[in-house]
PDB file of C-alpha atoms in Angstrom:
ATOM      1  CA  UNK A  16       0.000   0.000   0.000  1.00 61.00           C
ATOM      2  CA  UNK A  17       1.144   3.557   0.629  1.00 92.00           C
ATOM      3  CA  UNK A  18       4.110   4.354   2.845  1.00 94.00           C
ATOM      4  CA  UNK A  19       6.523   7.172   3.557  1.00 95.00           C
ATOM      5  CA  UNK A  20       9.878   7.201   5.361  1.00 95.00           C
ATOM      6  CA  UNK A  21      11.082  10.174   7.382  1.00 95.00           C
ATOM      7  CA  UNK A  22      13.415  11.101  10.218  1.00 96.00           C
ATOM      8  CA  UNK A  23      12.652  12.714  13.539  1.00 97.00           C
ATOM      9  CA  UNK A  24      15.152  14.359  15.858  1.00 97.00           C
ATOM     10  CA  UNK A  25      13.599  14.048  19.287  1.00 97.00           C
ATOM     11  CA  UNK A  26      14.501  17.347  20.934  1.00 97.00           C
ATOM     12  CA  UNK A  27      14.093  17.939  24.653  1.00 97.00           C
ATOM     13  CA  UNK A  28      12.124  21.138  23.928  1.00 97.00           C
ATOM     14  CA  UNK A  29       9.580  19.270  21.820  1.00 96.00           C
ATOM     15  CA  UNK A  30       9.116  16.652  24.548  1.00 98.00           C
ATOM     16  CA  UNK A  31       8.532  19.379  27.143  1.00 98.00           C
ATOM     17  CA  UNK A  32       6.088  21.210  24.854  1.00 97.00           C
ATOM     18  CA  UNK A  33       4.091  18.046  24.123  1.00 97.00           C
ATOM     19  CA  UNK A  34       4.105  16.870  27.762  1.00 97.00           C
ATOM     20  CA  UNK A  35       2.900  20.275  28.977  1.00 97.00           C
ATOM     21  CA  UNK A  36       0.174  20.293  26.300  1.00 97.00           C
ATOM     22  CA  UNK A  37      -1.298  17.013  27.532  1.00 96.00           C
ATOM     23  CA  UNK A  38      -0.477  17.705  31.190  1.00 97.00           C
ATOM     24  CA  UNK A  39       1.829  14.688  31.410  1.00 97.00           C
ATOM     25  CA  UNK A  40       4.574  14.571  34.033  1.00 96.00           C
ATOM     26  CA  UNK A  41       8.150  14.994  32.843  1.00 96.00           C
ATOM     27  CA  UNK A  42      10.205  11.884  33.496  1.00 96.00           C
ATOM     28  CA  UNK A  43      13.860  11.014  33.034  1.00 96.00           C
ATOM     29  CA  UNK A  44      15.833   7.814  32.696  1.00 95.00           C
ATOM     30  CA  UNK A  45      19.616   7.962  33.177  1.00 94.00           C
ATOM     31  CA  UNK A  46      19.301  11.754  32.922  1.00 94.00           C
ATOM     32  CA  UNK A  47      17.537  11.725  29.531  1.00 96.00           C
ATOM     33  CA  UNK A  48      14.050  13.172  29.225  1.00 98.00           C
ATOM     34  CA  UNK A  49      11.466  10.529  28.224  1.00 98.00           C
ATOM     35  CA  UNK A  50       8.811  11.335  25.627  1.00 98.00           C
ATOM     36  CA  UNK A  51       5.200  10.681  26.692  1.00 97.00           C
ATOM     37  CA  UNK A  52       3.966   7.401  25.225  1.00 95.00           C
ATOM     38  CA  UNK A  53       1.490   9.085  22.862  1.00 95.00           C
ATOM     39  CA  UNK A  54       3.981  11.589  21.417  1.00 97.00           C
ATOM     40  CA  UNK A  55       4.618   9.617  18.194  1.00 96.00           C
ATOM     41  CA  UNK A  56       1.205  10.747  16.919  1.00 91.00           C
ATOM     42  CA  UNK A  57       2.805  14.169  16.433  1.00 92.00           C
ATOM     43  CA  UNK A  58       5.439  12.671  14.101  1.00 94.00           C
ATOM     44  CA  UNK A  59       2.817  12.453  11.333  1.00 86.00           C
ATOM     45  CA  UNK A  60       2.952  16.257  11.031  1.00 83.00           C
ATOM     46  CA  UNK A  61       6.592  16.012   9.973  1.00 84.00           C
ATOM     47  CA  UNK A  62       5.865  14.124   6.781  1.00 85.00           C
ATOM     48  CA  UNK A  63       3.686  14.373   3.735  1.00 84.00           C
ATOM     49  CA  UNK A  64       1.461  11.310   3.508  1.00 87.00           C
ATOM     50  CA  UNK A  65      -0.472  12.000   0.284  1.00 87.00           C
ATOM     51  CA  UNK A  66      -3.263   9.539   1.087  1.00 85.00           C
ATOM     52  CA  UNK A  67      -4.180  11.690   4.118  1.00 82.00           C
ATOM     53  CA  UNK A  68      -4.831  14.740   1.933  1.00 83.00           C
ATOM     54  CA  UNK A  69      -8.624  14.382   1.833  1.00 80.00           C
ATOM     55  CA  UNK A  70     -11.319  17.033   1.579  1.00 81.00           C
ATOM     56  CA  UNK A  71     -13.411  15.488   4.353  1.00 80.00           C
ATOM     57  CA  UNK A  72     -12.268  15.542   7.988  1.00 83.00           C
ATOM     58  CA  UNK A  73     -10.906  12.362   9.517  1.00 87.00           C
ATOM     59  CA  UNK A  74     -12.005  11.163  12.933  1.00 89.00           C
ATOM     60  CA  UNK A  75      -9.617   9.439  15.278  1.00 89.00           C
ATOM     61  CA  UNK A  76     -10.570   5.814  15.896  1.00 91.00           C
ATOM     62  CA  UNK A  77      -8.371   3.456  17.880  1.00 94.00           C
ATOM     63  CA  UNK A  78      -4.702   3.687  18.668  1.00 95.00           C
ATOM     64  CA  UNK A  79      -2.242   1.198  20.176  1.00 97.00           C
ATOM     65  CA  UNK A  80       1.439   1.616  21.045  1.00 97.00           C
ATOM     66  CA  UNK A  81       4.104  -1.035  21.601  1.00 98.00           C
ATOM     67  CA  UNK A  82       7.500  -0.012  22.982  1.00 98.00           C
ATOM     68  CA  UNK A  83      10.727  -1.989  23.142  1.00 97.00           C
ATOM     69  CA  UNK A  84      12.488   0.962  24.796  1.00 96.00           C
ATOM     70  CA  UNK A  85      11.472   4.493  25.794  1.00 97.00           C
ATOM     71  CA  UNK A  86      11.853   7.377  23.355  1.00 97.00           C
ATOM     72  CA  UNK A  87      14.298   9.820  24.893  1.00 98.00           C
ATOM     73  CA  UNK A  88      15.583  13.293  24.096  1.00 98.00           C
ATOM     74  CA  UNK A  89      18.412  13.351  21.604  1.00 97.00           C
ATOM     75  CA  UNK A  90      17.337  10.274  19.655  1.00 97.00           C
ATOM     76  CA  UNK A  91      17.519  10.340  15.871  1.00 98.00           C
ATOM     77  CA  UNK A  92      14.568   8.232  14.756  1.00 98.00           C
ATOM     78  CA  UNK A  93      14.081   6.577  11.394  1.00 97.00           C
ATOM     79  CA  UNK A  94      10.323   6.269  10.934  1.00 97.00           C
ATOM     80  CA  UNK A  95       8.026   4.529   8.483  1.00 97.00           C
ATOM     81  CA  UNK A  96       4.358   5.476   8.252  1.00 96.00           C
ATOM     82  CA  UNK A  97       2.307   3.004   6.224  1.00 96.00           C
ATOM     83  CA  UNK A  98      -1.334   2.733   5.260  1.00 95.00           C
ATOM     84  CA  UNK A  99      -1.897  -0.971   5.888  1.00 96.00           C
ATOM     85  CA  UNK A 100      -5.634  -1.437   5.379  1.00 95.00           C
ATOM     86  CA  UNK A 101      -8.723   0.339   4.062  1.00 94.00           C
ATOM     87  CA  UNK A 102     -12.154  -1.044   4.866  1.00 94.00           C
ATOM     88  CA  UNK A 103     -15.707   0.209   4.455  1.00 93.00           C
ATOM     89  CA  UNK A 104     -18.493  -0.297   6.957  1.00 91.00           C
ATOM     90  CA  UNK A 105     -22.047   1.027   7.092  1.00 89.00           C
ATOM     91  CA  UNK A 106     -22.684   3.795   9.610  1.00 82.00           C
ATOM     92  CA  UNK A 107     -25.672   5.804  10.843  1.00 81.00           C
ATOM     93  CA  UNK A 108     -24.651   8.854   8.773  1.00 75.00           C
ATOM     94  CA  UNK A 109     -23.463   7.001   5.704  1.00 80.00           C
ATOM     95  CA  UNK A 110     -20.562   4.762   4.904  1.00 87.00           C
ATOM     96  CA  UNK A 111     -17.540   4.706   7.171  1.00 91.00           C
ATOM     97  CA  UNK A 112     -14.118   4.217   5.675  1.00 91.00           C
ATOM     98  CA  UNK A 113     -11.508   2.999   8.154  1.00 93.00           C
ATOM     99  CA  UNK A 114      -7.869   3.714   7.340  1.00 94.00           C
ATOM    100  CA  UNK A 115      -5.470   1.603   9.413  1.00 96.00           C
ATOM    101  CA  UNK A 116      -1.930   2.955   9.746  1.00 96.00           C
ATOM    102  CA  UNK A 117       1.272   1.548  11.144  1.00 97.00           C
ATOM    103  CA  UNK A 118       4.060   3.804  12.408  1.00 97.00           C
ATOM    104  CA  UNK A 119       7.403   2.191  13.195  1.00 97.00           C
ATOM    105  CA  UNK A 120      10.424   3.997  14.590  1.00 98.00           C
ATOM    106  CA  UNK A 121      13.993   2.783  14.938  1.00 98.00           C
ATOM    107  CA  UNK A 122      17.101   4.358  16.418  1.00 97.00           C
ATOM    108  CA  UNK A 123      20.576   3.335  15.232  1.00 96.00           C
ATOM    109  CA  UNK A 124      19.044   0.394  13.358  1.00 96.00           C
ATOM    110  CA  UNK A 125      17.219  -0.927  16.430  1.00 97.00           C
ATOM    111  CA  UNK A 126      13.424  -1.033  16.451  1.00 97.00           C
ATOM    112  CA  UNK A 127      12.121   1.121  19.290  1.00 97.00           C
ATOM    113  CA  UNK A 128       8.348   1.386  18.874  1.00 98.00           C
ATOM    114  CA  UNK A 129       5.355   0.626  16.719  1.00 98.00           C
ATOM    115  CA  UNK A 130       1.937   2.223  16.760  1.00 97.00           C
ATOM    116  CA  UNK A 131      -1.284   1.298  15.015  1.00 97.00           C
ATOM    117  CA  UNK A 132      -3.819   4.038  14.413  1.00 95.00           C
ATOM    118  CA  UNK A 133      -7.231   3.917  12.744  1.00 96.00           C
ATOM    119  CA  UNK A 134      -8.595   7.090  11.169  1.00 93.00           C
ATOM    120  CA  UNK A 135     -12.209   7.214   9.979  1.00 92.00           C
ATOM    121  CA  UNK A 136     -13.958   9.219   7.277  1.00 90.00           C
ATOM    122  CA  UNK A 137     -17.738   9.504   7.456  1.00 84.00           C
ATOM    123  CA  UNK A 138     -20.121  10.007   4.573  1.00 71.00           C
ATOM    124  CA  UNK A 139     -21.098   8.534   1.272  1.00 57.00           C
ATOM    125  CA  UNK A 140     -18.268   7.027  -0.752  1.00 49.00           C
TER     126      UNK A 140
END
């Protein structure tokens, strides 16, 4: 399906900004600031995923994260965002189209985290 690769430098300032925005506590491990577990959803803004350029708004469905290690300030992440499935379902206001995405991030060649996110468009298709 569709996919896009991109890099993210995880700056301490961006972790602080995101954590303050969601009122998450700031935590450190071995002196390094840890990113809140939901922060990878902001990585999507750093890339151009053409299949997300739709005229209708997308609703946020489900989201799951799996970590092998925490994301910490200073990491250089190699990320892959992929559209893995599209499915249609009937809804009360018309057809629902569910777009399932996978985001994987690695640091220095080592897989760090994966996230699965479902976005939903509502209306006749």
